């Protein structure tokens, strides 16, 4: 008996060593225990101003930024983008006390304070931003204050575009009522994929996922028009609910989650690969059909299945390697698949896996020859309590 206990003790010591052993394939860019803000040089690093405004809703025009209500614990970063030395970090307003939804950092410190992105004042809640080849930052503002028990649609969902050379807003396009199904739709608009080439910046398209009411919204910059597409392949699959992350059962019914584009063909069209989060399947459609504004049903293709435990959020494509990378939340991993191979479990690999540092990859981007991820332990925040003395939010590459 005693011997067995000693063996178990030794084993668990050894196992803990393995768990904390550095993974040479993950390089940390940033790590935060909690999120701080820097408003014009005024640092907000605790709930110091928490009592100033009841309820923490701060859309009152009479207040300046540094007076806005801040509940530090509620600030969970979800999306990111990279522009030279500047890294954008979004904090969707899913609780009270979030002073700024679109932010950036431009320092090399380990846990930099977030600075509100200039001219982003009109935004209510932003998930995953994207930068295009024309130096523009695109976001879809849900317009929704998504506080449990008090969801408030503050303004209409809108596509907002900034010129990164001047930091000026250059477009605000409100989605049409026909782009939305019901009051749940805005909360499902969690990413935007921009389709444009460098020599044709005016002729851009954006593809927005709707994970809540199962659809895709297409926007044409040239015609300043948008339309909604629906298809059963956008829907989550009941059979693949209840996977576990950090020991918690995830029952989120997330449908269409991510749309990733291949390189353009000779006519300038691309393959759009897409998947619901709760599904092992990948689908595709040529973007010429998305752009056409006509029914797309017969042009959608099932690409294949990734296999068990491959529920994934964001994905992105490396053109030279012709490889797709997936934020595989069900295995704390990044999956990879070379698109010229048949998509089947035997052709889908785990590029990196880490049960400590890749717990809930909330956003993923291929940048040059690196895969960048934002990790946020979201299931711990939702189902339990984050340890604020531990690192909880990361950007790795
Ligand atoms: C790092 O990647 C290499 C090559 O894929 C792999 O052999 C190695 O096991 C990885 N290391 C860790 C700690 O995952
Ligand atoms: C915001 O208002 C407070 C209180 O009136 C003031 O002390 C502070 O200087 C103002 N900040 C800015 C940036 O205007
Ligand atoms: C709900 O939110 C609105 C606006 O954000 C606020 O005015 C109202 O007081 C809130 N209601 C409750 C019950 O918290
Ligand atoms: C997921 O969990 C719910 C609630 O426990 C259960 O009703 C459902 O059958 C489960 N589905 C799967 C595929 O495990």
GROMACS .gro file of C-alpha atoms in nm, residues 29-388:
model
  360
   29UNK     CA    1   0.406   3.756  -2.739
   30UNK     CA    2   0.193   3.885  -2.448
   31UNK     CA    3   0.047   3.738  -2.129
   32UNK     CA    4  -0.196   3.908  -1.894
   33UNK     CA    5  -0.329   3.810  -1.553
   34UNK     CA    6  -0.596   4.080  -1.591
   35UNK     CA    7  -0.650   4.359  -1.841
   36UNK     CA    8  -0.540   4.716  -1.767
   37UNK     CA    9  -0.616   5.024  -1.974
   38UNK     CA   10  -0.420   5.333  -2.060
   39UNK     CA   11  -0.647   5.625  -2.149
   40UNK     CA   12  -0.427   5.910  -2.269
   41UNK     CA   13  -0.159   5.827  -2.015
   42UNK     CA   14  -0.404   5.765  -1.726
   43UNK     CA   15  -0.357   5.406  -1.615
   44UNK     CA   16  -0.653   5.195  -1.503
   45UNK     CA   17  -0.526   4.885  -1.331
   46UNK     CA   18  -0.793   4.806  -1.074
   47UNK     CA   19  -1.157   4.884  -1.003
   48UNK     CA   20  -1.049   5.219  -0.862
   49UNK     CA   21  -1.330   5.407  -1.029
   50UNK     CA   22  -1.586   5.132  -0.993
   51UNK     CA   23  -1.828   5.335  -0.784
   52UNK     CA   24  -1.849   5.637  -1.010
   53UNK     CA   25  -2.138   5.533  -1.230
   54UNK     CA   26  -2.409   5.291  -1.112
   55UNK     CA   27  -2.440   4.973  -1.323
   56UNK     CA   28  -2.128   5.046  -1.516
   57UNK     CA   29  -2.298   5.138  -1.839
   58UNK     CA   30  -2.109   5.427  -1.982
   59UNK     CA   31  -2.256   5.556  -2.299
   60UNK     CA   32  -2.333   5.890  -2.142
   61UNK     CA   33  -2.199   6.158  -2.374
   62UNK     CA   34  -2.127   6.398  -2.084
   63UNK     CA   35  -1.847   6.178  -1.949
   64UNK     CA   36  -1.492   6.170  -2.070
   65UNK     CA   37  -1.310   5.841  -2.124
   66UNK     CA   38  -1.113   5.842  -1.802
   67UNK     CA   39  -1.432   5.870  -1.599
   68UNK     CA   40  -1.584   5.562  -1.755
   69UNK     CA   41  -1.671   5.270  -1.535
   70UNK     CA   42  -1.420   4.986  -1.517
   71UNK     CA   43  -1.476   4.639  -1.374
   72UNK     CA   44  -1.142   4.478  -1.438
   73UNK     CA   45  -1.247   4.114  -1.396
   74UNK     CA   46  -1.513   4.147  -1.666
   75UNK     CA   47  -1.261   4.241  -1.933
   76UNK     CA   48  -1.186   3.928  -2.135
   77UNK     CA   49  -1.003   3.977  -2.467
   78UNK     CA   50  -1.149   3.777  -2.755
   79UNK     CA   51  -1.002   3.890  -3.089
   80UNK     CA   52  -0.680   4.040  -3.223
   81UNK     CA   53  -0.499   4.166  -3.531
   82UNK     CA   54  -0.142   4.266  -3.605
   83UNK     CA   55  -0.027   4.574  -3.799
   84UNK     CA   56   0.348   4.618  -3.788
   85UNK     CA   57   0.442   4.688  -3.427
   86UNK     CA   58   0.083   4.752  -3.329
   87UNK     CA   59  -0.134   4.469  -3.200
   88UNK     CA   60  -0.509   4.526  -3.183
   89UNK     CA   61  -0.701   4.356  -2.902
   90UNK     CA   62  -1.079   4.350  -2.876
   91UNK     CA   63  -1.291   4.313  -2.563
   92UNK     CA   64  -1.656   4.246  -2.652
   93UNK     CA   65  -1.907   4.402  -2.411
   94UNK     CA   66  -2.053   4.081  -2.266
   95UNK     CA   67  -2.057   4.221  -1.912
   96UNK     CA   68  -2.072   4.564  -1.749
   97UNK     CA   69  -1.755   4.757  -1.689
   98UNK     CA   70  -1.572   4.735  -2.022
   99UNK     CA   71  -1.434   5.080  -2.097
  100UNK     CA   72  -1.328   5.020  -2.458
  101UNK     CA   73  -1.408   4.738  -2.702
  102UNK     CA   74  -1.143   4.811  -2.971
  103UNK     CA   75  -0.789   4.866  -2.843
  104UNK     CA   76  -0.426   4.837  -2.935
  105UNK     CA   77  -0.088   4.790  -2.772
  106UNK     CA   78   0.240   4.907  -2.916
  107UNK     CA   79   0.497   4.809  -2.657
  108UNK     CA   80   0.714   4.507  -2.609
  109UNK     CA   81   0.630   4.459  -2.238
  110UNK     CA   82   0.485   4.129  -2.124
  111UNK     CA   83   0.147   4.263  -2.008
  112UNK     CA   84   0.086   4.598  -2.176
  113UNK     CA   85  -0.213   4.815  -2.085
  114UNK     CA   86  -0.467   4.840  -2.368
  115UNK     CA   87  -0.510   5.178  -2.533
  116UNK     CA   88  -0.845   5.259  -2.689
  117UNK     CA   89  -0.810   5.276  -3.066
  118UNK     CA   90  -0.847   5.639  -3.168
  119UNK     CA   91  -1.181   5.725  -3.325
  120UNK     CA   92  -1.341   5.397  -3.218
  121UNK     CA   93  -1.576   5.578  -2.977
  122UNK     CA   94  -1.893   5.490  -3.164
  123UNK     CA   95  -1.844   5.115  -3.124
  124UNK     CA   96  -2.048   4.912  -2.874
  125UNK     CA   97  -1.906   4.559  -2.905
  126UNK     CA   98  -1.651   4.408  -3.138
  127UNK     CA   99  -1.526   4.047  -3.160
  128UNK     CA  100  -1.267   3.955  -3.425
  129UNK     CA  101  -1.119   4.240  -3.633
  130UNK     CA  102  -0.935   4.196  -3.964
  131UNK     CA  103  -0.683   4.407  -4.156
  132UNK     CA  104  -0.681   4.391  -4.537
  133UNK     CA  105  -0.397   4.435  -4.788
  134UNK     CA  106  -0.505   4.799  -4.838
  135UNK     CA  107  -0.406   4.902  -4.480
  136UNK     CA  108  -0.764   4.911  -4.357
  137UNK     CA  109  -0.899   4.771  -4.031
  138UNK     CA  110  -1.245   4.612  -4.061
  139UNK     CA  111  -1.475   4.533  -3.770
  140UNK     CA  112  -1.835   4.428  -3.732
  141UNK     CA  113  -1.987   4.613  -3.439
  142UNK     CA  114  -2.274   4.405  -3.299
  143UNK     CA  115  -2.425   4.720  -3.145
  144UNK     CA  116  -2.525   4.490  -2.860
  145UNK     CA  117  -2.451   4.530  -2.491
  146UNK     CA  118  -2.455   4.156  -2.429
  147UNK     CA  119  -2.492   4.152  -2.050
  148UNK     CA  120  -2.663   3.832  -1.931
  149UNK     CA  121  -3.009   3.919  -1.806
  150UNK     CA  122  -3.000   4.264  -1.969
  151UNK     CA  123  -2.914   4.235  -2.336
  152UNK     CA  124  -2.957   4.582  -2.483
  153UNK     CA  125  -2.937   4.657  -2.854
  154UNK     CA  126  -2.784   5.003  -2.822
  155UNK     CA  127  -2.752   5.064  -3.195
  156UNK     CA  128  -2.782   4.871  -3.521
  157UNK     CA  129  -2.504   4.626  -3.611
  158UNK     CA  130  -2.263   4.795  -3.851
  159UNK     CA  131  -1.950   4.730  -4.053
  160UNK     CA  132  -1.692   4.991  -3.956
  161UNK     CA  133  -1.365   5.043  -4.146
  162UNK     CA  134  -1.062   5.251  -4.043
  163UNK     CA  135  -0.773   5.374  -4.254
  164UNK     CA  136  -0.467   5.260  -4.061
  165UNK     CA  137  -0.244   5.524  -4.219
  166UNK     CA  138  -0.455   5.809  -4.077
  167UNK     CA  139  -0.645   5.623  -3.801
  168UNK     CA  140  -0.965   5.777  -3.938
  169UNK     CA  141  -1.295   5.597  -3.976
  170UNK     CA  142  -1.364   5.570  -4.349
  171UNK     CA  143  -1.685   5.366  -4.350
  172UNK     CA  144  -1.980   5.294  -4.125
  173UNK     CA  145  -2.239   5.073  -4.294
  174UNK     CA  146  -2.545   4.965  -4.096
  175UNK     CA  147  -2.665   4.616  -4.180
  176UNK     CA  148  -3.010   4.604  -4.336
  177UNK     CA  149  -3.308   4.458  -4.149
  178UNK     CA  150  -3.316   4.179  -4.411
  179UNK     CA  151  -2.959   4.080  -4.309
  180UNK     CA  152  -3.087   3.995  -3.960
  181UNK     CA  153  -3.330   3.722  -3.849
  182UNK     CA  154  -3.432   3.832  -3.501
  183UNK     CA  155  -3.298   3.998  -3.186
  184UNK     CA  156  -3.050   3.712  -3.137
  185UNK     CA  157  -2.873   3.771  -3.470
  186UNK     CA  158  -2.645   4.064  -3.372
  187UNK     CA  159  -2.480   3.855  -3.095
  188UNK     CA  160  -2.382   3.599  -3.360
  189UNK     CA  161  -2.182   3.840  -3.576
  190UNK     CA  162  -1.843   3.745  -3.435
  191UNK     CA  163  -1.601   3.769  -3.727
  192UNK     CA  164  -1.542   3.944  -4.058
  193UNK     CA  165  -1.341   3.807  -4.350
  194UNK     CA  166  -1.226   4.059  -4.608
  195UNK     CA  167  -1.186   3.961  -4.975
  196UNK     CA  168  -0.984   4.214  -5.173
  197UNK     CA  169  -0.668   4.247  -5.380
  198UNK     CA  170  -0.409   4.522  -5.347
  199UNK     CA  171  -0.470   4.667  -5.694
  200UNK     CA  172  -0.847   4.682  -5.650
  201UNK     CA  173  -0.909   4.822  -5.302
  202UNK     CA  174  -1.246   4.974  -5.388
  203UNK     CA  175  -1.389   4.641  -5.497
  204UNK     CA  176  -1.378   4.468  -5.157
  205UNK     CA  177  -1.622   4.215  -5.017
  206UNK     CA  178  -1.672   4.116  -4.655
  207UNK     CA  179  -1.816   3.787  -4.531
  208UNK     CA  180  -1.963   3.794  -4.180
  209UNK     CA  181  -2.055   3.481  -3.987
  210UNK     CA  182  -2.377   3.458  -3.788
  211UNK     CA  183  -2.322   3.180  -3.535
  212UNK     CA  184  -2.645   3.254  -3.346
  213UNK     CA  185  -2.918   3.246  -3.608
  214UNK     CA  186  -2.725   3.044  -3.870
  215UNK     CA  187  -2.627   3.253  -4.167
  216UNK     CA  188  -2.370   3.456  -4.354
  217UNK     CA  189  -2.393   3.825  -4.442
  218UNK     CA  190  -2.211   3.938  -4.756
  219UNK     CA  191  -2.116   4.305  -4.804
  220UNK     CA  192  -1.996   4.476  -5.120
  221UNK     CA  193  -1.791   4.792  -5.064
  222UNK     CA  194  -1.837   4.907  -5.424
  223UNK     CA  195  -2.216   4.886  -5.425
  224UNK     CA  196  -2.253   4.964  -5.050
  225UNK     CA  197  -2.498   4.677  -5.031
  226UNK     CA  198  -2.537   4.365  -4.820
  227UNK     CA  199  -2.738   4.044  -4.831
  228UNK     CA  200  -2.794   3.737  -4.618
  229UNK     CA  201  -2.724   3.376  -4.714
  230UNK     CA  202  -2.865   3.069  -4.539
  231UNK     CA  203  -2.783   2.701  -4.575
  232UNK     CA  204  -2.807   2.389  -4.357
  233UNK     CA  205  -2.425   2.351  -4.376
  234UNK     CA  206  -2.396   2.670  -4.163
  235UNK     CA  207  -2.572   2.501  -3.869
  236UNK     CA  208  -2.411   2.340  -3.564
  237UNK     CA  209  -2.439   1.960  -3.533
  238UNK     CA  210  -2.628   1.833  -3.222
  239UNK     CA  211  -2.410   1.522  -3.217
  240UNK     CA  212  -2.093   1.724  -3.150
  241UNK     CA  213  -2.214   1.926  -2.852
  242UNK     CA  214  -2.071   1.864  -2.504
  243UNK     CA  215  -1.697   1.850  -2.576
  244UNK     CA  216  -1.477   1.947  -2.282
  245UNK     CA  217  -1.235   2.234  -2.233
  246UNK     CA  218  -1.043   2.275  -1.905
  247UNK     CA  219  -1.270   2.008  -1.757
  248UNK     CA  220  -1.591   2.198  -1.838
  249UNK     CA  221  -1.858   2.067  -2.074
  250UNK     CA  222  -1.916   2.312  -2.355
  251UNK     CA  223  -2.282   2.316  -2.460
  252UNK     CA  224  -2.265   2.632  -2.672
  253UNK     CA  225  -2.466   2.592  -2.990
  254UNK     CA  226  -2.227   2.788  -3.210
  255UNK     CA  227  -2.307   2.758  -3.580
  256UNK     CA  228  -2.112   2.922  -3.865
  257UNK     CA  229  -1.798   3.049  -3.693
  258UNK     CA  230  -1.516   3.111  -3.939
  259UNK     CA  231  -1.465   3.181  -4.309
  260UNK     CA  232  -1.110   3.153  -4.450
  261UNK     CA  233  -1.003   3.235  -4.805
  262UNK     CA  234  -0.760   3.066  -5.043
  263UNK     CA  235  -0.538   3.258  -5.286
  264UNK     CA  236  -0.727   3.406  -5.584
  265UNK     CA  237  -0.768   3.210  -5.908
  266UNK     CA  238  -0.706   3.365  -6.252
  267UNK     CA  239  -1.041   3.544  -6.244
  268UNK     CA  240  -0.969   3.684  -5.899
  269UNK     CA  241  -1.209   3.455  -5.714
  270UNK     CA  242  -1.114   3.245  -5.414
  271UNK     CA  243  -1.228   2.934  -5.235
  272UNK     CA  244  -1.405   3.026  -4.911
  273UNK     CA  245  -1.363   2.746  -4.655
  274UNK     CA  246  -1.608   2.757  -4.366
  275UNK     CA  247  -1.735   2.558  -4.068
  276UNK     CA  248  -1.967   2.577  -3.771
  277UNK     CA  249  -1.780   2.554  -3.439
  278UNK     CA  250  -1.987   2.257  -3.320
  279UNK     CA  251  -1.909   2.021  -3.608
  280UNK     CA  252  -1.619   1.812  -3.740
  281UNK     CA  253  -1.699   1.911  -4.099
  282UNK     CA  254  -1.549   2.165  -4.337
  283UNK     CA  255  -1.733   2.311  -4.634
  284UNK     CA  256  -1.636   2.537  -4.923
  285UNK     CA  257  -1.781   2.764  -5.188
  286UNK     CA  258  -1.621   2.973  -5.462
  287UNK     CA  259  -1.644   3.340  -5.369
  288UNK     CA  260  -1.788   3.429  -5.711
  289UNK     CA  261  -2.114   3.274  -5.589
  290UNK     CA  262  -2.103   3.460  -5.258
  291UNK     CA  263  -2.049   3.785  -5.451
  292UNK     CA  264  -2.328   3.713  -5.703
  293UNK     CA  265  -2.611   3.787  -5.461
  294UNK     CA  266  -2.796   3.485  -5.610
  295UNK     CA  267  -2.890   3.159  -5.435
  296UNK     CA  268  -2.578   2.957  -5.361
  297UNK     CA  269  -2.717   2.618  -5.255
  298UNK     CA  270  -2.591   2.416  -5.548
  299UNK     CA  271  -2.239   2.560  -5.531
  300UNK     CA  272  -2.167   2.468  -5.170
  301UNK     CA  273  -1.943   2.164  -5.121
  302UNK     CA  274  -1.871   1.933  -4.832
  303UNK     CA  275  -1.490   1.925  -4.816
  304UNK     CA  276  -1.466   1.646  -4.558
  305UNK     CA  277  -1.438   1.566  -4.191
  306UNK     CA  278  -1.151   1.645  -3.956
  307UNK     CA  279  -1.244   1.362  -3.717
  308UNK     CA  280  -1.320   1.333  -3.345
  309UNK     CA  281  -1.265   1.630  -3.110
  310UNK     CA  282  -1.191   1.869  -3.393
  311UNK     CA  283  -1.446   2.136  -3.297
  312UNK     CA  284  -1.266   2.455  -3.398
  313UNK     CA  285  -1.318   2.830  -3.399
  314UNK     CA  286  -1.116   3.062  -3.623
  315UNK     CA  287  -0.913   2.923  -3.911
  316UNK     CA  288  -0.669   3.081  -4.153
  317UNK     CA  289  -0.470   2.985  -4.460
  318UNK     CA  290  -0.098   2.989  -4.546
  319UNK     CA  291  -0.074   3.042  -4.922
  320UNK     CA  292   0.277   2.906  -4.988
  321UNK     CA  293   0.224   2.593  -4.780
  322UNK     CA  294  -0.135   2.562  -4.905
  323UNK     CA  295  -0.220   2.474  -4.547
  324UNK     CA  296  -0.519   2.563  -4.333
  325UNK     CA  297  -0.469   2.612  -3.956
  326UNK     CA  298  -0.755   2.566  -3.707
  327UNK     CA  299  -0.809   2.695  -3.353
  328UNK     CA  300  -0.908   2.353  -3.217
  329UNK     CA  301  -1.072   2.441  -2.887
  330UNK     CA  302  -1.171   2.081  -2.805
  331UNK     CA  303  -0.805   1.965  -2.784
  332UNK     CA  304  -0.617   2.283  -2.679
  333UNK     CA  305  -0.447   2.255  -3.015
  334UNK     CA  306  -0.381   2.405  -3.356
  335UNK     CA  307  -0.477   2.165  -3.632
  336UNK     CA  308  -0.335   2.173  -3.982
  337UNK     CA  309  -0.451   2.038  -4.315
  338UNK     CA  310  -0.294   2.078  -4.655
  339UNK     CA  311  -0.583   2.169  -4.885
  340UNK     CA  312  -0.457   1.964  -5.179
  341UNK     CA  313  -0.504   1.650  -4.971
  342UNK     CA  314  -0.842   1.492  -4.922
  343UNK     CA  315  -0.986   1.621  -4.597
  344UNK     CA  316  -1.011   1.314  -4.377
  345UNK     CA  317  -0.897   1.246  -4.017
  346UNK     CA  318  -0.571   1.085  -4.137
  347UNK     CA  319  -0.478   1.403  -4.324
  348UNK     CA  320  -0.547   1.642  -4.038
  349UNK     CA  321  -0.256   1.688  -3.799
  350UNK     CA  322  -0.196   1.854  -3.464
  351UNK     CA  323   0.060   2.130  -3.530
  352UNK     CA  324   0.086   2.235  -3.165
  353UNK     CA  325  -0.091   2.127  -2.849
  354UNK     CA  326  -0.058   2.259  -2.495
  355UNK     CA  327  -0.305   2.197  -2.212
  356UNK     CA  328  -0.180   2.499  -2.020
  357UNK     CA  329  -0.110   2.768  -2.277
  358UNK     CA  330  -0.365   2.689  -2.548
  359UNK     CA  331  -0.677   2.659  -2.333
  360UNK     CA  332  -0.946   2.810  -2.552
  361UNK     CA  333  -0.790   2.964  -2.860
  362UNK     CA  334  -1.034   3.246  -2.921
  363UNK     CA  335  -0.877   3.383  -3.239
  364UNK     CA  336  -0.614   3.263  -3.488
  365UNK     CA  337  -0.426   3.434  -3.773
  366UNK     CA  338  -0.154   3.327  -4.014
  367UNK     CA  339   0.098   3.613  -4.032
  368UNK     CA  340   0.400   3.551  -4.256
  369UNK     CA  341   0.530   3.211  -4.155
  370UNK     CA  342   0.386   3.223  -3.802
  371UNK     CA  343   0.049   3.120  -3.669
  372UNK     CA  344  -0.064   3.372  -3.407
  373UNK     CA  345  -0.333   3.294  -3.151
  374UNK     CA  346  -0.521   3.474  -2.876
  375UNK     CA  347  -0.602   3.241  -2.586
  376UNK     CA  348  -0.847   3.337  -2.308
  377UNK     CA  349  -0.961   3.040  -2.092
  378UNK     CA  350  -1.319   3.143  -2.177
  379UNK     CA  351  -1.485   2.828  -2.031
  380UNK     CA  352  -1.323   2.900  -1.692
  381UNK     CA  353  -1.459   3.257  -1.703
  382UNK     CA  354  -1.807   3.137  -1.801
  383UNK     CA  355  -1.844   2.827  -1.580
  384UNK     CA  356  -1.610   2.906  -1.289
  385UNK     CA  357  -1.380   3.186  -1.173
  386UNK     CA  358  -1.045   3.284  -1.321
  387UNK     CA  359  -0.752   3.295  -1.080
  388UNK     CA  360  -0.649   3.658  -1.112
   0.00000   0.00000   0.00000
